[in-house]
XYZ file of C-alpha atoms in Angstrom:
607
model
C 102.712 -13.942 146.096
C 101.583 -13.852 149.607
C 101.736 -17.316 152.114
C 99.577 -17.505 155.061
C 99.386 -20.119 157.464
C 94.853 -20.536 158.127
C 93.065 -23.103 159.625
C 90.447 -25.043 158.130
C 87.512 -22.776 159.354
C 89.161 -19.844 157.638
C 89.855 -21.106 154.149
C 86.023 -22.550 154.158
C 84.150 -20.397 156.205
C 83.212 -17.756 153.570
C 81.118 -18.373 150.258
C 83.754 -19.632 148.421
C 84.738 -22.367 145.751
C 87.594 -24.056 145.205
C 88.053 -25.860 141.738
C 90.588 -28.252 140.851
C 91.199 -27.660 136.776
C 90.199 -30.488 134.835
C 93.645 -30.793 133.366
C 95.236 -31.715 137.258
C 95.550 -35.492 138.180
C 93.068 -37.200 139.632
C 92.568 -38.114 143.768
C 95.556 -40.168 144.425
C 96.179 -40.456 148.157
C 95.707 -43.547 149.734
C 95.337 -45.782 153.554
C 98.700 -46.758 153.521
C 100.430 -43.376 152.720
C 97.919 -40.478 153.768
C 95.014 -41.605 155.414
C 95.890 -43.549 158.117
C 98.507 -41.276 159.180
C 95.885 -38.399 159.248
C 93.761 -40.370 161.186
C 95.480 -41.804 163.950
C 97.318 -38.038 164.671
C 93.815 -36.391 164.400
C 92.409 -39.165 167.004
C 95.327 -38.625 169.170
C 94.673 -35.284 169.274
C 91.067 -35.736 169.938
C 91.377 -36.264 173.791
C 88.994 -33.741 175.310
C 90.788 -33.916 178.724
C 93.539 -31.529 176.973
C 93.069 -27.665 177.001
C 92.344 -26.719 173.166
C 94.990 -23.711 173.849
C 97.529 -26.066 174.752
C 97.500 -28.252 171.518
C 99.740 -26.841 168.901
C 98.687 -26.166 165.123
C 98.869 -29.447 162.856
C 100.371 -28.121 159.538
C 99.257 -30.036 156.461
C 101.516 -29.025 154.032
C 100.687 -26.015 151.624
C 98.103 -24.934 148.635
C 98.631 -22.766 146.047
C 95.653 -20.322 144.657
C 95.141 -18.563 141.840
C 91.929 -15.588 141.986
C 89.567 -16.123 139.223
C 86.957 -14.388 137.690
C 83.504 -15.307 139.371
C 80.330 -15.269 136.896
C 77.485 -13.069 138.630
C 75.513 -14.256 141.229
C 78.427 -17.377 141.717
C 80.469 -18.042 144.628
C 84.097 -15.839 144.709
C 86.444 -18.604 143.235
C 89.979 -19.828 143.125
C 91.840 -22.308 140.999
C 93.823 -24.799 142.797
C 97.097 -24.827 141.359
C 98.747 -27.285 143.512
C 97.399 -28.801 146.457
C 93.767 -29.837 145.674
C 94.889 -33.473 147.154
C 95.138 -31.990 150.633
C 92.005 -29.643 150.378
C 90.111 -32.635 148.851
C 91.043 -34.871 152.018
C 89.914 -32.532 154.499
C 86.829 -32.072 152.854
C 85.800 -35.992 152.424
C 87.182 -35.613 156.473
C 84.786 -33.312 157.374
C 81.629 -34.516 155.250
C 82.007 -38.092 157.244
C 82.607 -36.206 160.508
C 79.037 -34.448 159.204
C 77.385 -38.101 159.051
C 78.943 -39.371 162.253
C 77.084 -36.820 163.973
C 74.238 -37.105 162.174
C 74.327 -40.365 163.124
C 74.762 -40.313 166.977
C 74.129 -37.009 168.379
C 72.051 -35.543 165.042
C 70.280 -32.617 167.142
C 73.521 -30.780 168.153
C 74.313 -27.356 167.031
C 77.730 -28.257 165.360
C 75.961 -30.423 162.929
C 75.045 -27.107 161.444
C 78.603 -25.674 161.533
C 80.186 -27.952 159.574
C 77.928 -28.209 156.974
C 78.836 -24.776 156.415
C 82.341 -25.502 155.666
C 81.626 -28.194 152.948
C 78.563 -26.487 151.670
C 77.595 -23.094 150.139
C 74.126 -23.236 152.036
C 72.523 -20.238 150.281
C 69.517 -21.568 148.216
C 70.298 -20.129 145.266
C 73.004 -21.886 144.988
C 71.111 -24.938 145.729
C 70.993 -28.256 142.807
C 73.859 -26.542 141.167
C 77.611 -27.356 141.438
C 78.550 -23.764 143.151
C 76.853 -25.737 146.722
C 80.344 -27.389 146.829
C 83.233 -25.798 148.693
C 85.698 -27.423 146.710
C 84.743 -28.736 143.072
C 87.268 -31.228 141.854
C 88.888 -32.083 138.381
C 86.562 -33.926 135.915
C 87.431 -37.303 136.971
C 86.563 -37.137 140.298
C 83.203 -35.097 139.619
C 81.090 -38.113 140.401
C 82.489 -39.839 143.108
C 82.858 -36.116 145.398
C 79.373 -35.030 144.600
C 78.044 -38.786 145.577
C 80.185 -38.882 148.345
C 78.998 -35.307 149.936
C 75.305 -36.040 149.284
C 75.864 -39.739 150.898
C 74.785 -40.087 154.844
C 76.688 -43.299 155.240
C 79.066 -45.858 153.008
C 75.670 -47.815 152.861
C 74.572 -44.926 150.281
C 77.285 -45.275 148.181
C 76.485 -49.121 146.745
C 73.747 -47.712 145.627
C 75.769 -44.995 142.906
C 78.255 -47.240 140.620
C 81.004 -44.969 140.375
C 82.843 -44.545 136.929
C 86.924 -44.410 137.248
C 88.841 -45.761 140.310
C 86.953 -44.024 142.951
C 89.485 -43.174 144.992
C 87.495 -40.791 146.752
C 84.603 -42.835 148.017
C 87.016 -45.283 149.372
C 88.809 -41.931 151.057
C 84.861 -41.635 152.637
C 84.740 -45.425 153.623
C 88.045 -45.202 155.346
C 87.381 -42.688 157.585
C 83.556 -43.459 158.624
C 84.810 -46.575 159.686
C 87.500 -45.054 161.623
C 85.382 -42.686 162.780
C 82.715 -44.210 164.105
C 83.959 -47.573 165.449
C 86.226 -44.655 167.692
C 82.647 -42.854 169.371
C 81.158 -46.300 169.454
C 84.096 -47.282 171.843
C 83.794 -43.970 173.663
C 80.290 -45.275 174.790
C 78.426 -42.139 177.053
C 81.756 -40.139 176.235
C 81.650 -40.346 172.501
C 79.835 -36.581 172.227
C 82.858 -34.981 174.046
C 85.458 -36.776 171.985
C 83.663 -36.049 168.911
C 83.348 -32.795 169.782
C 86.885 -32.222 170.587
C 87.570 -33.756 166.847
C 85.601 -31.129 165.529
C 87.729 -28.640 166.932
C 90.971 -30.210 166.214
C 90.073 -30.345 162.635
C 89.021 -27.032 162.047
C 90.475 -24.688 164.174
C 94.252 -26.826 164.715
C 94.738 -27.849 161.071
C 96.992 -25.608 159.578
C 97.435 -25.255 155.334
C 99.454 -22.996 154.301
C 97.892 -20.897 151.643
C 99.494 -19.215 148.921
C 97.664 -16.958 146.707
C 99.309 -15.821 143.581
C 99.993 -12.549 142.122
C 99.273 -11.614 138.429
C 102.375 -11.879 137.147
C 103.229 -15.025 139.067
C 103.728 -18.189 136.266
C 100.765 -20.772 137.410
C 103.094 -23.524 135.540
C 106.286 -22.928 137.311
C 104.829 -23.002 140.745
C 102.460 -26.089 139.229
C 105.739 -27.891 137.669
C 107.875 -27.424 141.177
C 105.504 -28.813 144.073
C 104.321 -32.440 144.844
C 101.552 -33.335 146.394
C 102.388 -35.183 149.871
C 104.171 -38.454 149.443
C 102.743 -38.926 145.610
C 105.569 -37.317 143.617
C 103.757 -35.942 140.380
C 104.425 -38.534 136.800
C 105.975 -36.553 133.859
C 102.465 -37.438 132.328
C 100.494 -35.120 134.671
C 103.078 -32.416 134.280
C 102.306 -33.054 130.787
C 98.769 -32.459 130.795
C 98.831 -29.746 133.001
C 100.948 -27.607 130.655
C 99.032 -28.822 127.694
C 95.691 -27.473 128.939
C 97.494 -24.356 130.390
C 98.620 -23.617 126.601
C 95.369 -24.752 126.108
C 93.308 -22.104 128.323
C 95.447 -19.477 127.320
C 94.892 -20.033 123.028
C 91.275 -18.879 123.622
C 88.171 -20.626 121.690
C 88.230 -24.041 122.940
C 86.089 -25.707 125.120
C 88.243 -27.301 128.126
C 85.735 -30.057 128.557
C 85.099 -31.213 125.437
C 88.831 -31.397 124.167
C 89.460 -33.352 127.628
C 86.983 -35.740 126.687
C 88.050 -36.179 123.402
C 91.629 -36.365 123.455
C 92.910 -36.706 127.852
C 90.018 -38.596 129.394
C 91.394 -42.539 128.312
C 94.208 -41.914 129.994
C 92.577 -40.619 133.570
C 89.692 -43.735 133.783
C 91.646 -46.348 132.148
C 93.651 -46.907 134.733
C 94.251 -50.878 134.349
C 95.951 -49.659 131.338
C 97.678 -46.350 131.616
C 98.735 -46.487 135.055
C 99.498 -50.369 134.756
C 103.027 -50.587 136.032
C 104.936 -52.613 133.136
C 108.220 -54.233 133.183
C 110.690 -52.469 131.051
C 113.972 -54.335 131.239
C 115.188 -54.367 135.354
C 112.375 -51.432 136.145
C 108.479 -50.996 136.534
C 106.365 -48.375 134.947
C 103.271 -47.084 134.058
C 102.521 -47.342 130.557
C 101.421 -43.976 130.469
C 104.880 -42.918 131.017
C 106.612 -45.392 128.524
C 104.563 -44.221 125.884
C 105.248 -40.671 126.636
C 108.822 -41.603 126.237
C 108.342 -43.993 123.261
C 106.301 -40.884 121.835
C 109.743 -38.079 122.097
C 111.872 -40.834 120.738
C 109.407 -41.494 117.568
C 108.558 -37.007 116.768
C 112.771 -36.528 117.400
C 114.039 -39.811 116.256
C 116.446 -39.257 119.151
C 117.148 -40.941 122.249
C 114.891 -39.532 125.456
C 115.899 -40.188 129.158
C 113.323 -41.807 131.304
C 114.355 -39.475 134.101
C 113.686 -36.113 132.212
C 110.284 -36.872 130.456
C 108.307 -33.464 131.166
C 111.524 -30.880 130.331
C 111.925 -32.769 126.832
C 108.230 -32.602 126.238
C 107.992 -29.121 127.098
C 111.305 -28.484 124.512
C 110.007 -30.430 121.526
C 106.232 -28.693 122.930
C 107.657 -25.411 122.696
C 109.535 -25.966 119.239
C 106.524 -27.367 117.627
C 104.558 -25.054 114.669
C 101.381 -26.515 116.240
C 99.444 -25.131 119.065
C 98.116 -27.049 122.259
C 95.185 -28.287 120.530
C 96.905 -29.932 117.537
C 99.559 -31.329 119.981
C 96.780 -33.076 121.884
C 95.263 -34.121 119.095
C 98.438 -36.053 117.842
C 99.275 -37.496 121.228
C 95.967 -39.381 121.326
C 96.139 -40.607 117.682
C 99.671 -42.193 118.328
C 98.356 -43.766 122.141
C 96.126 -45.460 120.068
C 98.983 -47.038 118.267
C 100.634 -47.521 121.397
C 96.940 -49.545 123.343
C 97.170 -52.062 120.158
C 100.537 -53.163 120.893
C 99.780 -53.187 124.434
C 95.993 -55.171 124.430
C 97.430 -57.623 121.588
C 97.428 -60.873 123.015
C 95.395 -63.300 120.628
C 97.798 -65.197 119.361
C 95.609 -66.245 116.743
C 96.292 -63.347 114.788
C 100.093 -61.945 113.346
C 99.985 -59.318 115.087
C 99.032 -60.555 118.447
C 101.510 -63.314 118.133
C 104.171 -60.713 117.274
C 103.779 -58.504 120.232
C 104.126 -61.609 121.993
C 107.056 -62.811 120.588
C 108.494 -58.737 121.264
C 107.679 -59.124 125.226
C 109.209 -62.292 125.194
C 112.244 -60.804 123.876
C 111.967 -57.650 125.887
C 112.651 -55.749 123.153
C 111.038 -52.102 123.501
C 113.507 -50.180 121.595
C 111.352 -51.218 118.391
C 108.596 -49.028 119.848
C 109.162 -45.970 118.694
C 109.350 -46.899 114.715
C 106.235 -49.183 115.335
C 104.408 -46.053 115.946
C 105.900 -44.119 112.772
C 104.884 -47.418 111.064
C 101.444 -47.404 111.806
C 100.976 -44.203 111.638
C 102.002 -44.247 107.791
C 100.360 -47.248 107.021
C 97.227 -45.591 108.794
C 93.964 -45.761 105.861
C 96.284 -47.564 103.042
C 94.966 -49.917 100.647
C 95.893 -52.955 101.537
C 97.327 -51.841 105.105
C 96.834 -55.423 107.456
C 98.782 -57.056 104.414
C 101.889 -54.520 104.278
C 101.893 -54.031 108.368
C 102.394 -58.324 108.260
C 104.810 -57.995 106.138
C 106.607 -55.747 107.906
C 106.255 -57.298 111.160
C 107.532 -60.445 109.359
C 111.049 -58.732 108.434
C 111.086 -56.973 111.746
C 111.117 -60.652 113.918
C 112.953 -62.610 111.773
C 115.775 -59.857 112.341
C 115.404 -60.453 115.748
C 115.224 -64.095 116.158
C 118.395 -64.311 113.650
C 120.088 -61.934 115.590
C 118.964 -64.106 119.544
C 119.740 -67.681 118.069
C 123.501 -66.237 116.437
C 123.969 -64.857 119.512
C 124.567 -61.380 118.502
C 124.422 -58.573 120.908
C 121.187 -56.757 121.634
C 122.908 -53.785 123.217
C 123.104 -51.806 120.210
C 119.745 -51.771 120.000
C 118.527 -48.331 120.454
C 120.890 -46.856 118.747
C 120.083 -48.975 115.640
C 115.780 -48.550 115.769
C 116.930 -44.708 115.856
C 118.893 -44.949 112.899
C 115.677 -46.961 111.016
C 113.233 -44.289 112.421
C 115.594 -41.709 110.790
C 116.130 -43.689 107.899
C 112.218 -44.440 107.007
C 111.373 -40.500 107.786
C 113.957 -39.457 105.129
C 112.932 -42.396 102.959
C 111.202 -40.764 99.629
C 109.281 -44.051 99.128
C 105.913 -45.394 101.101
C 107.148 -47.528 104.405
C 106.945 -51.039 103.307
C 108.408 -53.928 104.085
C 111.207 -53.800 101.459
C 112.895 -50.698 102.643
C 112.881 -52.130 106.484
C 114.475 -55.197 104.587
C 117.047 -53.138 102.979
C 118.144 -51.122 105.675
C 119.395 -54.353 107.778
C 120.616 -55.924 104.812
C 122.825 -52.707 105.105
C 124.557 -53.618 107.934
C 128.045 -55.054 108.087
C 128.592 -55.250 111.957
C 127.723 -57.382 114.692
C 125.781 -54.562 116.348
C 123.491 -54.319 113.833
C 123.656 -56.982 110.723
C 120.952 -59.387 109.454
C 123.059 -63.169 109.714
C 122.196 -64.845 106.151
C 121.627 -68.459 105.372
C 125.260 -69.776 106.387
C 125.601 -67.759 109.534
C 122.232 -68.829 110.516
C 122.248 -72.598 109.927
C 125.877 -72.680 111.826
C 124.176 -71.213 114.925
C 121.241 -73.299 114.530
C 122.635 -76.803 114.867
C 125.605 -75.973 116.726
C 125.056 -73.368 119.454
C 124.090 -75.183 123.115
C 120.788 -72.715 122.809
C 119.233 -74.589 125.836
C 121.945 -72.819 127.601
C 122.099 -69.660 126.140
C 118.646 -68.198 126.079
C 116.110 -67.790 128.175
C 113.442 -70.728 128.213
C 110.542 -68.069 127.427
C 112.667 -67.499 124.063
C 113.335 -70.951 123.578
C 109.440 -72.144 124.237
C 108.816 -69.411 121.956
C 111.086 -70.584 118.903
C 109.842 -74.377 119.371
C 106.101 -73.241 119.527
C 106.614 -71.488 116.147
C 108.648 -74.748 114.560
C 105.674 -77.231 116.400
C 102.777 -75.331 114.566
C 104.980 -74.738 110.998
C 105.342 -78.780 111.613
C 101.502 -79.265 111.455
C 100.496 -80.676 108.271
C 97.361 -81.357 105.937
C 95.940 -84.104 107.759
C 96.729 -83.351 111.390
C 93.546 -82.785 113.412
C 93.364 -79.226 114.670
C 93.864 -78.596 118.475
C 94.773 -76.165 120.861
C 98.574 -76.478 122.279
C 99.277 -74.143 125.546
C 103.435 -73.906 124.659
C 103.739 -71.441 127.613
C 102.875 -74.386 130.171
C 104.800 -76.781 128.608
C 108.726 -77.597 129.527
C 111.668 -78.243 127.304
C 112.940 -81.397 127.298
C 116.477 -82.804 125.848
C 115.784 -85.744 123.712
C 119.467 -87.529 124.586
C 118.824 -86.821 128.298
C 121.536 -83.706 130.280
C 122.698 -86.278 132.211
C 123.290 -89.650 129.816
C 126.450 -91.294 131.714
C 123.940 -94.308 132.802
C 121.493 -94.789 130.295
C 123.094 -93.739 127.221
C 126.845 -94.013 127.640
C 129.726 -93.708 125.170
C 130.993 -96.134 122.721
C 134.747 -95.672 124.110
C 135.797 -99.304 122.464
C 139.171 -98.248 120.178
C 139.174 -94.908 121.420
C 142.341 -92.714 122.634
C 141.532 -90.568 125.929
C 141.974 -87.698 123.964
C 139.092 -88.893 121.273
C 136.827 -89.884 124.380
C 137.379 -86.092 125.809
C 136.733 -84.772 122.459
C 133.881 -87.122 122.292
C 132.486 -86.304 125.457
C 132.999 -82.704 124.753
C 130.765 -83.087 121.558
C 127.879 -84.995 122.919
C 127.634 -82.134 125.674
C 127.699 -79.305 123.048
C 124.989 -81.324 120.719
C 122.716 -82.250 123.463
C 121.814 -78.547 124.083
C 121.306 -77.701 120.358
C 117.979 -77.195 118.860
C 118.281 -81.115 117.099
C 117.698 -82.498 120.435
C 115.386 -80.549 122.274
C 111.573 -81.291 122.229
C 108.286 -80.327 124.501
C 107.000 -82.530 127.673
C 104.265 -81.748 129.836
C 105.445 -81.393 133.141
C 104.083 -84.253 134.930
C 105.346 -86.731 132.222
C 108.612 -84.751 132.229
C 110.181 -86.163 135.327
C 109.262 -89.621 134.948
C 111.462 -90.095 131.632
C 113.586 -87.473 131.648
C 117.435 -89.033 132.513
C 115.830 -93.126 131.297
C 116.820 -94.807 127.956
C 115.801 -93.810 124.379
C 113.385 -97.019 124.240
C 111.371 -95.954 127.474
C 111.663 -92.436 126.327
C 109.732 -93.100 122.694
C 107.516 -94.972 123.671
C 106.373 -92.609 126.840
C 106.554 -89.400 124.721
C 104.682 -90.805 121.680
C 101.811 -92.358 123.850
C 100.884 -88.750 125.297
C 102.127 -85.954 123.129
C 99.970 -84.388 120.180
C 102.529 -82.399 119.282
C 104.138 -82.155 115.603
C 107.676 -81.291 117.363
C 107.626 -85.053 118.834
C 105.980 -86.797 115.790
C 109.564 -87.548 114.124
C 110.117 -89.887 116.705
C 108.001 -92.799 114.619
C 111.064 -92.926 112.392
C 113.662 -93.393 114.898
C 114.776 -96.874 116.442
C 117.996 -94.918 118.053
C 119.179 -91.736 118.865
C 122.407 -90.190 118.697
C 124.911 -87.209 117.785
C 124.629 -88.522 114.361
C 120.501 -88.178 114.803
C 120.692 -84.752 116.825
C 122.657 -83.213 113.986
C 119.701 -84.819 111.318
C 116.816 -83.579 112.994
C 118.338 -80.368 113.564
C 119.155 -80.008 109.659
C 115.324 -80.616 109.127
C 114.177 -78.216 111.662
C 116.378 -75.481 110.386
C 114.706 -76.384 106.693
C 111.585 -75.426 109.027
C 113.312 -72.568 110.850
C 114.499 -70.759 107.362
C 110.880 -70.341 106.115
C 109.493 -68.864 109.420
C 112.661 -66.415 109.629
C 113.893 -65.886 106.090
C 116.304 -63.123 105.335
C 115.904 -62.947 101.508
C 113.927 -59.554 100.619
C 111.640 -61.257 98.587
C 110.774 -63.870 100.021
C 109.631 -61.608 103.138
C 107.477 -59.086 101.078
């Protein structure tokens, strides 16, 4: 390959196009890391009271080119293989330095001369996209060609722009710049302006590589970053995907981008969405990718080596680049359901809930086998509850017994494996089987015994998050509801737990010590502190009435919680004149009766 070091007047000057492939990322750099560091070293440079010989060369970083073939009568063109965020800055630069002039000093000569570096001028290129110097990847098609045919940020209002437009806001940023900075020049602006004109395009230095033949377009592609926006193992992905793509022959680039890549460039609120995946943030995009090796390999993917495992399982695959792309959208459309299901109103909304709650991602990758297999069944919503049923109550078991949750990717690999070998159609009843399998604490189902121990004697309040614990008692408050109870609509979320028997009972509720040995007081004390955290005693308040009750006798307590509430959870409390160890370990009998149905562990009972 050769490298040259050119200014921008060089690597625009002839009839020329630049084109960003569609399969590249999208415009990415922003104020705060690009833009405003251009600006204020371009402006600095700017003064015209400094010899032009004197000022040395502002290097930008490099580009890499690859010659392509040029239809007759079109501009010569190259492919932008890495780079096209630098070339696309400098050319939103110099279309608003276009506009400034036009602007303030429209009948100069240099008007003229930069419009030939953003603009093929010959007329027969004219109303078609070979005008444009540099012709960027699909998603930004709109915004750039808006943008260059704009005269101010006025014009663009009146062009809603599809996407993020990153670009247009690129324009916005520097016309402002720009032209508040001649404004304050006053008389002097023409000068100054004139000086940036030089600066830009005779002291900005790119360094321009231009492949060979035999150079490998990926490699180089794979290797470089654009400045300060590293590229995501998703982009790397797509780029090598179309590459395979390009080089299969018969396909049309654009229409198997819109089909199967496009969702994931201009849904941005959901693909680049950073999302918290236990201590870490990110994109969705990328923890579906990941999700996505772990489900086709049923083995466990680093986060940190996304793109080289994609390109191995890519590169093993009997399908080609189109059928790979084809299956990678199906199974992101698995992946959008679990992320947009938030009506709580339905199963499955309230069970992707209940997974975020427990941060439990791991499950991910044999959710998107399941649905996948479930995908145009008879009866499919009907199975997919089922299954969702075993899959929670599994989990919730597992939180209130207090078993460990570190095992857990280890032990949704060995169901993915499991349900791929499995002869039989995925159903509910083989999920059910497989942790009925397991014997150890890293991985068993706790049955009916195990269970109801936990449940009335664990200090929960203490020992799970109060998400999790909102999230049990909102499931045992609407199980509570029954035939006659007027409907309404119960926010749990804003609600706060509330012990029944208050945490701190020494004045209001103290011990009867009468007869008692100071062993059997410590050992009663000691009791009462364990019970008082257990699911028996714990109830919802809203959180203005919570304060003004919480630590004061049962009496007050009743009667306060009983005027306000509507919720089944606190309707018990009709039946109770007192309340002690004696009631916490009643209620919390009848609330595992409750518990049991919502969770259940027996096979059939599930399916």
């Amino acid at each position: 390959m050769e490298a040259n070091a050119l200014s921008l007047s060089v690597i625009f000057g002839p009839t020329v196009q630049y084109r960003a492939p569609l399969f590249q990322r999208p415009y990415v750099w922003t104020e705060e890391d690009q833009w405003e560091l251009l600006w204020n070293d371009l402006s600095e440079l700017s003064n015209p009271t400094v010899e032009l010989q004197q000022t040395l060369p502002y290097f930008m970083g490099a580009v890499v080119l690859e010659q392509l073939d040029s239809e007759t009568g079109a501009p010569g063109a190259r492919a932008i293989i890495d780079g096209q965020q630098r070339l696309t800055t400098v050319q939103v630069l110099m279309a608003t330095l276009h506009d400034i002039f036009i602007k303030h000093y429209p009948d100069e000569f240099i008007v003229d001369d930069i419009k030939k570096l953003i603009i093929n001028t010959s007329r027969q290129f004219a109303d078609t996209y070979y005008q444009y110097k540099l012709w960027p990847t699909n998603l930004d098609r709109e915004a750039y060609e808006i943008v260059m045919k704009a005269t101010s940020p006025e014009d663009l209002t009146k062009h809603p722009i599809e996407g993020e437009g990153t670009i247009a806001e690129a324009y916005r940023y520097f016309y402002t710049k720009m032209n508040t900075w001649v404004e304050e020049k006053g008389e002097e602006g023409l000068p100054w302006l004139d000086r940036l004109f030089r600066i830009v395009t005779e002291k900005i230095r790119i360094v321009v590589i231009d492949m060979d033949k035999q150079d490998d377009a990926q490699t180089i592609f794979e290797t470089m970053n654009a400045r300060g926006t590293p590229l995501l193992p998703s982009d790397l992905v797509k780029n090598y995907l179309f590459k395979r793509l390009a080089d299969e022959n018969g396909h049309d680039l654009d229409e198997v981008y819109d089909r199967y890549w496009r969702p994931f460039d201009f849904q941005n609120g959901l693909w680049r969405k950073e999302l918290k995946q236990g201590r870490l943030n990110r994109p969705a995009l990328e923890l579906f990718l990941q999700h996505y090796l772990v489900m086709e390999q049923a083995k466990e993917i680093s986060a940190t080596n996304l793109f080289k495992e994609y390109r191995a399982y890519s590169e093993a695959a009997e399908a080609g680049a189109h059928a790979q792309l084809a299956r990678f959208h199906r199974y992101s459309q698995y992946f959008q359901s679990f992320l947009e299901a938030h009506d709580r109103n339905t199963f499955e909304g309230l069970f992707f809930h209940k997974l975020r709650t427990l941060d439990t991602t791991t499950v991910y990758p044999c959710l998107l086998w399941i649905y996948d297999s479930l995908e145009g069944q008879l009866e499919r919503d009907q199975k997919l509850q089922a299954i969702l049923q075993v899959i929670e109550s599994f989990l919730i078991r597992r939180m209130v017994c207090q078993l460990t949750a570190k095992n857990y990717n280890n032990l949704f690999l060995e169901l993915l494996t499991f349900l791929k070998k499995s002869q039989e159609n995925c159903d509910a009843s083989i999920i059910a089987q497989f942790f009925s399998s397991k014997d150890k604490d890293s991985g068993r189902w706790p049955n009916e015994e195990e269970f109801k121990e936990a449940w009335l004697t664990t200090p929960i309040y203490t020992q799970i998050t109060r998400p999790r614990l909102r999230l049990i008692l909102a499931e045992l408050d609407k199980a509570l509801k029954a035939n006659k109870t007027e409907e309404h609509i119960v926010w749990h979320d804003t609600l706060t737990v509330e012990h029944l028997l208050p945490n701190s009972w020494e004045v209001h509720w103290p011990l009867n010590e009468e007869g008692m040995t100071t062993g059997e007081i410590f050992d009663a004390q000691q009791r009462r502190n364990l019970l008082k955290h257990s699911f028996g005693n714990l109830t919802f308040l809203n959180n203005s009435l919570n304060p003004a009750i919480s630590n004061g006798p049962f009496e007050d307590k009743k009667r306060e919680i009983l005027k306000h509430t509507v919720l089944n959870l606190s309707r018990f409390l009709h039946e109770k004149n007192k309340w002690d160890e004696d009631s916490i370990i009643e209620r919390g009998k009848d609330l595992f009766e409750i518990a049991k149905q919502i969770w259940p562990n027996d096979s059939k009972q599930l399916c």
